[in-house]
Amino acid sequence: MSELDSVEELYQQVILDHNRTPRNFRKLEDADRSAEGHNPLCGDHLWVFVRMEGNRIGDITFYGAGCAISKASASMMTEAVKGKSRQEAEELFERFRRLVMGGDGGSLGKLAAFSGVSEFPVRVKCATLAWHTLRSALEGKEETVSTE
Ligand code: ZN
């Protein structure tokens, strides 16, 4: 097995694990912000719940149904942005988006597992749905986010 294969294998495992056992997968009862996201192309449909603590994301959860990529991405996103400021979360989204578009996202830790998504343009929407939904929640918008 080449080194590249083993890295891809590892990334695959991380995504499968988060799909099988999504973290923070529940409704957040005391959320002060939430948004709904929909990716009609794939059928992914999820909600993101946030409770702010000052300018920071005190707690974040998600709920809904979708493909493995969308669910694993939402799961890892909740872990990545908890405790971050709105600005930091936004910056992370920008870098994550660069990564899944095939660019250089810089150091992204576990989120780097989604680098392979860039080879499947249709999947980019699956991978970024939770992030778009988070942005909408942080902006306090009411309407459903659609990737279309
Ligand atoms: Zn999907």
GROMACS .gro file of N, CA and C and ligand atoms in nm:
model
  445
    1MET      N    1   0.085  -0.120   0.000
    1MET     CA    2   0.000   0.000   0.000
    1MET      C    3   0.088   0.125   0.000
    2SER      N    4   0.063   0.216  -0.091
    2SER     CA    5   0.142   0.339  -0.096
    2SER      C    6   0.099   0.433   0.016
    3GLU      N    7   0.180   0.534   0.039
    3GLU     CA    8   0.148   0.627   0.147
    3GLU      C    9   0.017   0.700   0.119
    4LEU      N   10  -0.002   0.735  -0.008
    4LEU     CA   11  -0.123   0.807  -0.047
    4LEU      C   12  -0.246   0.722  -0.017
    5ASP      N   13  -0.239   0.595  -0.052
    5ASP     CA   14  -0.351   0.505  -0.027
    5ASP      C   15  -0.385   0.501   0.122
    6SER      N   16  -0.283   0.496   0.206
    6SER     CA   17  -0.311   0.482   0.347
    6SER      C   18  -0.370   0.611   0.405
    7VAL      N   19  -0.329   0.725   0.352
    7VAL     CA   20  -0.388   0.851   0.398
    7VAL      C   21  -0.534   0.857   0.357
    8GLU      N   22  -0.561   0.817   0.233
    8GLU     CA   23  -0.700   0.817   0.187
    8GLU      C   24  -0.785   0.719   0.266
    9GLU      N   25  -0.724   0.607   0.300
    9GLU     CA   26  -0.791   0.506   0.383
    9GLU      C   27  -0.829   0.565   0.518
   10LEU      N   28  -0.733   0.637   0.575
   10LEU     CA   29  -0.755   0.698   0.706
   10LEU      C   30  -0.869   0.800   0.698
   11TYR      N   31  -0.867   0.883   0.595
   11TYR     CA   32  -0.971   0.984   0.575
   11TYR      C   33  -1.108   0.917   0.563
   12GLN      N   34  -1.109   0.808   0.485
   12GLN     CA   35  -1.233   0.733   0.466
   12GLN      C   36  -1.287   0.684   0.600
   13GLN      N   37  -1.196   0.633   0.681
   13GLN     CA   38  -1.236   0.580   0.812
   13GLN      C   39  -1.295   0.690   0.899
   14VAL      N   40  -1.234   0.807   0.897
   14VAL     CA   41  -1.282   0.919   0.979
   14VAL      C   42  -1.424   0.956   0.937
   15ILE      N   43  -1.447   0.963   0.806
   15ILE     CA   44  -1.579   1.000   0.756
   15ILE      C   45  -1.682   0.892   0.790
   16LEU      N   46  -1.645   0.768   0.771
   16LEU     CA   47  -1.737   0.658   0.803
   16LEU      C   48  -1.772   0.657   0.951
   17ASP      N   49  -1.672   0.683   1.034
   17ASP     CA   50  -1.693   0.683   1.178
   17ASP      C   51  -1.791   0.794   1.219
   18HIS      N   52  -1.772   0.913   1.164
   18HIS     CA   53  -1.861   1.025   1.199
   18HIS      C   54  -2.000   1.007   1.140
   19ASN      N   55  -2.009   0.934   1.030
   19ASN     CA   56  -2.141   0.905   0.974
   19ASN      C   57  -2.214   0.804   1.062
   20ARG      N   58  -2.142   0.703   1.106
   20ARG     CA   59  -2.201   0.598   1.186
   20ARG      C   60  -2.236   0.649   1.326
   21THR      N   61  -2.146   0.728   1.383
   21THR     CA   62  -2.166   0.780   1.518
   21THR      C   63  -2.149   0.930   1.517
   22PRO      N   64  -2.248   1.001   1.463
   22PRO     CA   65  -2.232   1.148   1.455
   22PRO      C   66  -2.225   1.211   1.593
   23ARG      N   67  -2.132   1.308   1.606
   23ARG     CA   68  -2.116   1.379   1.735
   23ARG      C   69  -2.215   1.495   1.740
   24ASN      N   70  -2.261   1.524   1.862
   24ASN     CA   71  -2.353   1.638   1.883
   24ASN      C   72  -2.477   1.627   1.795
   25PHE      N   73  -2.524   1.504   1.778
   25PHE     CA   74  -2.639   1.479   1.691
   25PHE      C   75  -2.766   1.477   1.776
   26ARG      N   76  -2.823   1.594   1.795
   26ARG     CA   77  -2.945   1.607   1.875
   26ARG      C   78  -2.995   1.750   1.862
   27LYS      N   79  -3.119   1.770   1.902
   27LYS     CA   80  -3.168   1.907   1.907
   27LYS      C   81  -3.115   1.971   2.034
   28LEU      N   82  -3.083   2.098   2.025
   28LEU     CA   83  -3.031   2.169   2.142
   28LEU      C   84  -3.145   2.249   2.202
   29GLU      N   85  -3.191   2.203   2.319
   29GLU     CA   86  -3.312   2.262   2.377
   29GLU      C   87  -3.296   2.411   2.408
   30ASP      N   88  -3.179   2.451   2.456
   30ASP     CA   89  -3.163   2.591   2.494
   30ASP      C   90  -3.087   2.671   2.388
   31ALA      N   91  -3.100   2.629   2.263
   31ALA     CA   92  -3.035   2.702   2.154
   31ALA      C   93  -3.093   2.843   2.143
   32ASP      N   94  -3.007   2.942   2.114
   32ASP     CA   95  -3.061   3.076   2.088
   32ASP      C   96  -3.055   3.111   1.940
   33ARG      N   97  -2.998   3.021   1.861
   33ARG     CA   98  -2.999   3.038   1.716
   33ARG      C   99  -3.011   2.901   1.651
   34SER      N  100  -3.080   2.899   1.538
   34SER     CA  101  -3.086   2.774   1.463
   34SER      C  102  -3.117   2.807   1.317
   35ALA      N  103  -3.086   2.715   1.230
   35ALA     CA  104  -3.118   2.733   1.089
   35ALA      C  105  -3.138   2.596   1.026
   36GLU      N  106  -3.209   2.598   0.916
   36GLU     CA  107  -3.240   2.476   0.844
   36GLU      C  108  -3.167   2.478   0.711
   37GLY      N  109  -3.107   2.366   0.676
   37GLY     CA  110  -3.035   2.359   0.549
   37GLY      C  111  -3.084   2.244   0.464
   38HIS      N  112  -3.088   2.267   0.334
   38HIS     CA  113  -3.143   2.167   0.244
   38HIS      C  114  -3.058   2.160   0.117
   39ASN      N  115  -3.023   2.041   0.079
   39ASN     CA  116  -2.949   2.020  -0.045
   39ASN      C  117  -3.035   1.931  -0.136
   40PRO      N  118  -3.119   1.993  -0.219
   40PRO     CA  119  -3.216   1.917  -0.299
   40PRO      C  120  -3.150   1.819  -0.396
   41LEU      N  121  -3.029   1.851  -0.436
   41LEU     CA  122  -2.958   1.766  -0.532
   41LEU      C  123  -2.935   1.625  -0.476
   42CYS      N  124  -2.913   1.619  -0.346
   42CYS     CA  125  -2.880   1.490  -0.284
   42CYS      C  126  -2.991   1.446  -0.189
   43GLY      N  127  -3.069   1.544  -0.138
   43GLY     CA  128  -3.174   1.511  -0.042
   43GLY      C  129  -3.131   1.532   0.102
   44ASP      N  130  -3.012   1.591   0.121
   44ASP     CA  131  -2.964   1.619   0.257
   44ASP      C  132  -3.050   1.729   0.318
   45HIS      N  133  -3.089   1.709   0.444
   45HIS     CA  134  -3.178   1.803   0.510
   45HIS      C  135  -3.140   1.807   0.657
   46LEU      N  136  -3.088   1.920   0.702
   46LEU     CA  137  -3.047   1.923   0.842
   46LEU      C  138  -3.071   2.059   0.908
   47TRP      N  139  -3.067   2.055   1.038
   47TRP     CA  140  -3.083   2.174   1.121
   47TRP      C  141  -2.957   2.190   1.205
   48VAL      N  142  -2.916   2.313   1.223
   48VAL     CA  143  -2.802   2.342   1.310
   48VAL      C  144  -2.852   2.429   1.424
   49PHE      N  145  -2.817   2.391   1.546
   49PHE     CA  146  -2.859   2.464   1.666
   49PHE      C  147  -2.735   2.519   1.736
   50VAL      N  148  -2.743   2.645   1.775
   50VAL     CA  149  -2.628   2.709   1.838
   50VAL      C  150  -2.672   2.781   1.965
   51ARG      N  151  -2.591   2.770   2.069
   51ARG     CA  152  -2.611   2.856   2.186
   51ARG      C  153  -2.485   2.939   2.203
   52MET      N  154  -2.501   3.069   2.190
   52MET     CA  155  -2.387   3.158   2.200
   52MET      C  156  -2.354   3.186   2.346
   53GLU      N  157  -2.227   3.204   2.373
   53GLU     CA  158  -2.181   3.252   2.504
   53GLU      C  159  -2.099   3.375   2.473
   54GLY      N  160  -2.161   3.490   2.485
   54GLY     CA  161  -2.095   3.613   2.441
   54GLY      C  162  -2.078   3.606   2.291
   55ASN      N  163  -1.954   3.623   2.246
   55ASN     CA  164  -1.926   3.619   2.102
   55ASN      C  165  -1.885   3.478   2.058
   56ARG      N  166  -1.886   3.384   2.153
   56ARG     CA  167  -1.837   3.250   2.120
   56ARG      C  168  -1.951   3.148   2.110
   57ILE      N  169  -1.924   3.044   2.032
   57ILE     CA  170  -2.019   2.935   2.018
   57ILE      C  171  -2.006   2.847   2.141
   58GLY      N  172  -2.099   2.863   2.235
   58GLY     CA  173  -2.092   2.788   2.360
   58GLY      C  174  -2.127   2.643   2.339
   59ASP      N  175  -2.228   2.618   2.257
   59ASP     CA  176  -2.266   2.481   2.227
   59ASP      C  177  -2.326   2.478   2.087
   60ILE      N  178  -2.309   2.365   2.022
   60ILE     CA  179  -2.362   2.351   1.886
   60ILE      C  180  -2.398   2.205   1.861
   61THR      N  181  -2.515   2.185   1.803
   61THR     CA  182  -2.559   2.051   1.769
   61THR      C  183  -2.622   2.055   1.630
   62PHE      N  184  -2.646   1.936   1.575
   62PHE     CA  185  -2.720   1.932   1.449
   62PHE      C  186  -2.814   1.812   1.451
   63TYR      N  187  -2.909   1.817   1.362
   63TYR     CA  188  -3.010   1.713   1.355
   63TYR      C  189  -3.060   1.702   1.212
   64GLY      N  190  -3.105   1.587   1.172
   64GLY     CA  191  -3.159   1.574   1.038
   64GLY      C  192  -3.114   1.445   0.972
   65ALA      N  193  -3.126   1.442   0.842
   65ALA     CA  194  -3.092   1.323   0.766
   65ALA      C  195  -3.018   1.361   0.639
   66GLY      N  196  -2.927   1.276   0.598
   66GLY     CA  197  -2.853   1.305   0.476
   66GLY      C  198  -2.756   1.193   0.445
   67CYS      N  199  -2.680   1.213   0.341
   67CYS     CA  200  -2.582   1.113   0.300
   67CYS      C  201  -2.463   1.114   0.398
   68ALA      N  202  -2.377   1.016   0.381
   68ALA     CA  203  -2.263   1.000   0.472
   68ALA      C  204  -2.176   1.125   0.476
   69ILE      N  205  -2.152   1.186   0.360
   69ILE     CA  206  -2.065   1.304   0.354
   69ILE      C  207  -2.126   1.421   0.430
   70SER      N  208  -2.255   1.446   0.408
   70SER     CA  209  -2.319   1.561   0.473
   70SER      C  210  -2.326   1.542   0.624
   71LYS      N  211  -2.352   1.420   0.666
   71LYS     CA  212  -2.366   1.392   0.808
   71LYS      C  213  -2.230   1.397   0.878
   72ALA      N  214  -2.131   1.335   0.817
   72ALA     CA  215  -1.997   1.336   0.875
   72ALA      C  216  -1.942   1.478   0.880
   73SER      N  217  -1.971   1.556   0.775
   73SER     CA  218  -1.923   1.693   0.771
   73SER      C  219  -1.987   1.776   0.883
   74ALA      N  220  -2.117   1.759   0.901
   74ALA     CA  221  -2.187   1.832   1.008
   74ALA      C  222  -2.132   1.792   1.144
   75SER      N  223  -2.110   1.663   1.161
   75SER     CA  224  -2.058   1.612   1.288
   75SER      C  225  -1.921   1.672   1.319
   76MET      N  226  -1.833   1.671   1.221
   76MET     CA  227  -1.698   1.725   1.242
   76MET      C  228  -1.699   1.876   1.256
   77MET      N  229  -1.793   1.941   1.188
   77MET     CA  230  -1.805   2.086   1.199
   77MET      C  231  -1.840   2.124   1.343
   78THR      N  232  -1.935   2.053   1.404
   78THR     CA  233  -1.975   2.088   1.540
   78THR      C  234  -1.856   2.078   1.635
   79GLU      N  235  -1.773   1.977   1.613
   79GLU     CA  236  -1.654   1.962   1.698
   79GLU      C  237  -1.554   2.074   1.672
   80ALA      N  238  -1.542   2.112   1.545
   80ALA     CA  239  -1.439   2.209   1.506
   80ALA      C  240  -1.470   2.351   1.552
   81VAL      N  241  -1.598   2.389   1.556
   81VAL     CA  242  -1.630   2.530   1.583
   81VAL      C  243  -1.674   2.557   1.727
   82LYS      N  244  -1.695   2.452   1.804
   82LYS     CA  245  -1.738   2.475   1.943
   82LYS      C  246  -1.631   2.555   2.016
   83GLY      N  247  -1.673   2.663   2.081
   83GLY     CA  248  -1.579   2.748   2.154
   83GLY      C  249  -1.518   2.858   2.069
   84LYS      N  250  -1.544   2.853   1.939
   84LYS     CA  251  -1.486   2.953   1.849
   84LYS      C  252  -1.578   3.076   1.840
   85SER      N  253  -1.518   3.190   1.805
   85SER     CA  254  -1.597   3.309   1.782
   85SER      C  255  -1.662   3.297   1.644
   86ARG      N  256  -1.760   3.381   1.621
   86ARG     CA  257  -1.827   3.381   1.492
   86ARG      C  258  -1.728   3.404   1.378
   87GLN      N  259  -1.635   3.494   1.402
   87GLN     CA  260  -1.534   3.527   1.301
   87GLN      C  261  -1.442   3.408   1.273
   88GLU      N  262  -1.402   3.339   1.381
   88GLU     CA  263  -1.315   3.223   1.365
   88GLU      C  264  -1.386   3.112   1.289
   89ALA      N  265  -1.515   3.093   1.320
   89ALA     CA  266  -1.593   2.990   1.252
   89ALA      C  267  -1.606   3.023   1.103
   90GLU      N  268  -1.626   3.150   1.076
   90GLU     CA  269  -1.638   3.196   0.937
   90GLU      C  270  -1.508   3.173   0.861
   91GLU      N  271  -1.398   3.201   0.928
   91GLU     CA  272  -1.266   3.183   0.866
   91GLU      C  273  -1.239   3.035   0.838
   92LEU      N  274  -1.281   2.951   0.931
   92LEU     CA  275  -1.263   2.807   0.915
   92LEU      C  276  -1.347   2.755   0.797
   93PHE      N  277  -1.467   2.810   0.784
   93PHE     CA  278  -1.554   2.772   0.672
   93PHE      C  279  -1.489   2.808   0.539
   94GLU      N  280  -1.431   2.927   0.533
   94GLU     CA  281  -1.365   2.971   0.409
   94GLU      C  282  -1.252   2.875   0.372
   95ARG      N  283  -1.175   2.832   0.471
   95ARG     CA  284  -1.063   2.744   0.443
   95ARG      C  285  -1.112   2.604   0.407
   96PHE      N  286  -1.218   2.560   0.476
   96PHE     CA  287  -1.277   2.429   0.446
   96PHE      C  288  -1.332   2.428   0.304
   97ARG      N  289  -1.394   2.539   0.266
   97ARG     CA  290  -1.451   2.547   0.132
   97ARG      C  291  -1.340   2.543   0.025
   98ARG      N  292  -1.229   2.612   0.054
   98ARG     CA  293  -1.117   2.606  -0.039
   98ARG      C  294  -1.068   2.462  -0.055
   99LEU      N  295  -1.062   2.391   0.057
   99LEU     CA  296  -1.015   2.251   0.055
   99LEU      C  297  -1.105   2.163  -0.033
  100VAL      N  298  -1.236   2.170  -0.012
  100VAL     CA  299  -1.326   2.080  -0.087
  100VAL      C  300  -1.341   2.124  -0.232
  101MET      N  301  -1.298   2.248  -0.262
  101MET     CA  302  -1.299   2.293  -0.401
  101MET      C  303  -1.167   2.255  -0.470
  102GLY      N  304  -1.079   2.189  -0.396
  102GLY     CA  305  -0.955   2.143  -0.456
  102GLY      C  306  -0.837   2.237  -0.432
  103GLY      N  307  -0.858   2.338  -0.349
  103GLY     CA  308  -0.750   2.434  -0.321
  103GLY      C  309  -0.679   2.400  -0.191
  104ASP      N  310  -0.602   2.496  -0.143
  104ASP     CA  311  -0.526   2.477  -0.020
  104ASP      C  312  -0.599   2.543   0.096
  105GLY      N  313  -0.647   2.462   0.188
  105GLY     CA  314  -0.720   2.515   0.302
  105GLY      C  315  -0.632   2.542   0.422
  106GLY      N  316  -0.503   2.514   0.408
  106GLY     CA  317  -0.414   2.530   0.522
  106GLY      C  318  -0.434   2.416   0.620
  107SER      N  319  -0.393   2.436   0.743
  107SER     CA  320  -0.404   2.331   0.844
  107SER      C  321  -0.548   2.321   0.894
  108LEU      N  322  -0.611   2.208   0.868
  108LEU     CA  323  -0.753   2.193   0.904
  108LEU      C  324  -0.779   2.076   0.998
  109GLY      N  325  -0.672   2.012   1.043
  109GLY     CA  326  -0.689   1.898   1.134
  109GLY      C  327  -0.773   1.789   1.070
  110LYS      N  328  -0.867   1.737   1.148
  110LYS     CA  329  -0.950   1.625   1.101
  110LYS      C  330  -1.034   1.661   0.979
  111LEU      N  331  -1.065   1.791   0.964
  111LEU     CA  332  -1.148   1.834   0.850
  111LEU      C  333  -1.080   1.805   0.716
  112ALA      N  334  -0.948   1.783   0.720
  112ALA     CA  335  -0.875   1.751   0.598
  112ALA      C  336  -0.925   1.621   0.537
  113ALA      N  337  -0.998   1.543   0.614
  113ALA     CA  338  -1.054   1.417   0.565
  113ALA      C  339  -1.143   1.439   0.442
  114PHE      N  340  -1.189   1.563   0.425
  114PHE     CA  341  -1.281   1.592   0.314
  114PHE      C  342  -1.210   1.638   0.187
  115SER      N  343  -1.077   1.633   0.187
  115SER     CA  344  -1.004   1.681   0.070
  115SER      C  345  -1.041   1.602  -0.057
  116GLY      N  346  -1.072   1.473  -0.040
  116GLY     CA  347  -1.107   1.390  -0.156
  116GLY      C  348  -1.237   1.431  -0.223
  117VAL      N  349  -1.319   1.507  -0.151
  117VAL     CA  350  -1.449   1.550  -0.204
  117VAL      C  351  -1.431   1.635  -0.331
  118SER      N  352  -1.318   1.704  -0.340
  118SER     CA  353  -1.295   1.793  -0.455
  118SER      C  354  -1.299   1.717  -0.588
  119GLU      N  355  -1.278   1.586  -0.582
  119GLU     CA  356  -1.283   1.506  -0.706
  119GLU      C  357  -1.426   1.477  -0.748
  120PHE      N  358  -1.521   1.505  -0.659
  120PHE     CA  359  -1.661   1.478  -0.689
  120PHE      C  360  -1.744   1.605  -0.667
  121PRO      N  361  -1.749   1.691  -0.769
  121PRO     CA  362  -1.813   1.823  -0.755
  121PRO      C  363  -1.953   1.819  -0.695
  122VAL      N  364  -2.029   1.714  -0.725
  122VAL     CA  365  -2.165   1.704  -0.672
  122VAL      C  366  -2.162   1.693  -0.520
  123ARG      N  367  -2.054   1.634  -0.469
  123ARG     CA  368  -2.044   1.611  -0.324
  123ARG      C  369  -2.001   1.735  -0.247
  124VAL      N  370  -1.952   1.836  -0.319
  124VAL     CA  371  -1.908   1.958  -0.252
  124VAL      C  372  -2.025   2.020  -0.175
  125LYS      N  373  -2.142   2.014  -0.235
  125LYS     CA  374  -2.261   2.070  -0.169
  125LYS      C  375  -2.297   1.992  -0.044
  126CYS      N  376  -2.277   1.861  -0.049
  126CYS     CA  377  -2.302   1.777   0.068
  126CYS      C  378  -2.208   1.817   0.182
  127ALA      N  379  -2.081   1.837   0.146
  127ALA     CA  380  -1.979   1.865   0.247
  127ALA      C  381  -1.994   2.004   0.307
  128THR      N  382  -2.049   2.100   0.230
  128THR     CA  383  -2.056   2.238   0.280
  128THR      C  384  -2.194   2.275   0.334
  129LEU      N  385  -2.292   2.186   0.320
  129LEU     CA  386  -2.429   2.219   0.363
  129LEU      C  387  -2.435   2.263   0.510
  130ALA      N  388  -2.374   2.184   0.599
  130ALA     CA  389  -2.379   2.217   0.741
  130ALA      C  390  -2.315   2.353   0.768
  131TRP      N  391  -2.208   2.382   0.694
  131TRP     CA  392  -2.138   2.510   0.714
  131TRP      C  393  -2.223   2.628   0.668
  132HIS      N  394  -2.288   2.612   0.553
  132HIS     CA  395  -2.379   2.718   0.507
  132HIS      C  396  -2.490   2.739   0.610
  133THR      N  397  -2.538   2.629   0.665
  133THR     CA  398  -2.647   2.636   0.762
  133THR      C  399  -2.600   2.703   0.890
  134LEU      N  400  -2.479   2.671   0.932
  134LEU     CA  401  -2.421   2.736   1.050
  134LEU      C  402  -2.411   2.887   1.028
  135ARG      N  403  -2.362   2.926   0.911
  135ARG     CA  404  -2.348   3.069   0.881
  135ARG      C  405  -2.483   3.138   0.892
  136SER      N  406  -2.585   3.072   0.836
  136SER     CA  407  -2.719   3.129   0.841
  136SER      C  408  -2.768   3.142   0.985
  137ALA      N  409  -2.741   3.040   1.066
  137ALA     CA  410  -2.781   3.044   1.207
  137ALA      C  411  -2.711   3.159   1.278
  138LEU      N  412  -2.582   3.177   1.252
  138LEU     CA  413  -2.505   3.282   1.318
  138LEU      C  414  -2.551   3.420   1.274
  139GLU      N  415  -2.599   3.428   1.151
  139GLU     CA  416  -2.649   3.557   1.099
  139GLU      C  417  -2.791   3.583   1.146
  140GLY      N  418  -2.853   3.480   1.205
  140GLY     CA  419  -2.988   3.497   1.257
  140GLY      C  420  -3.093   3.507   1.148
  141LYS      N  421  -3.065   3.445   1.033
  141LYS     CA  422  -3.162   3.448   0.925
  141LYS      C  423  -3.271   3.343   0.948
  142GLU      N  424  -3.387   3.372   0.898
  142GLU     CA  425  -3.500   3.284   0.923
  142GLU      C  426  -3.521   3.180   0.813
  143GLU      N  427  -3.488   3.218   0.690
  143GLU     CA  428  -3.524   3.129   0.580
  143GLU      C  429  -3.434   3.005   0.571
  144THR      N  430  -3.485   2.903   0.506
  144THR     CA  431  -3.411   2.779   0.487
  144THR      C  432  -3.298   2.803   0.387
  145VAL      N  433  -3.179   2.752   0.421
  145VAL     CA  434  -3.068   2.761   0.329
  145VAL      C  435  -3.080   2.650   0.227
  146SER      N  436  -3.064   2.684   0.104
  146SER     CA  437  -3.063   2.581   0.000
  146SER      C  438  -2.935   2.593  -0.079
  147THR      N  439  -2.876   2.480  -0.110
  147THR     CA  440  -2.753   2.483  -0.187
  147THR      C  441  -2.780   2.509  -0.335
  148GLU      N  442  -2.907   2.507  -0.371
  148GLU     CA  443  -2.941   2.532  -0.513
  148GLU      C  444  -2.950   2.682  -0.538
  149ZN      ZN  445  -2.542   1.450   0.024
   0.00000   0.00000   0.00000
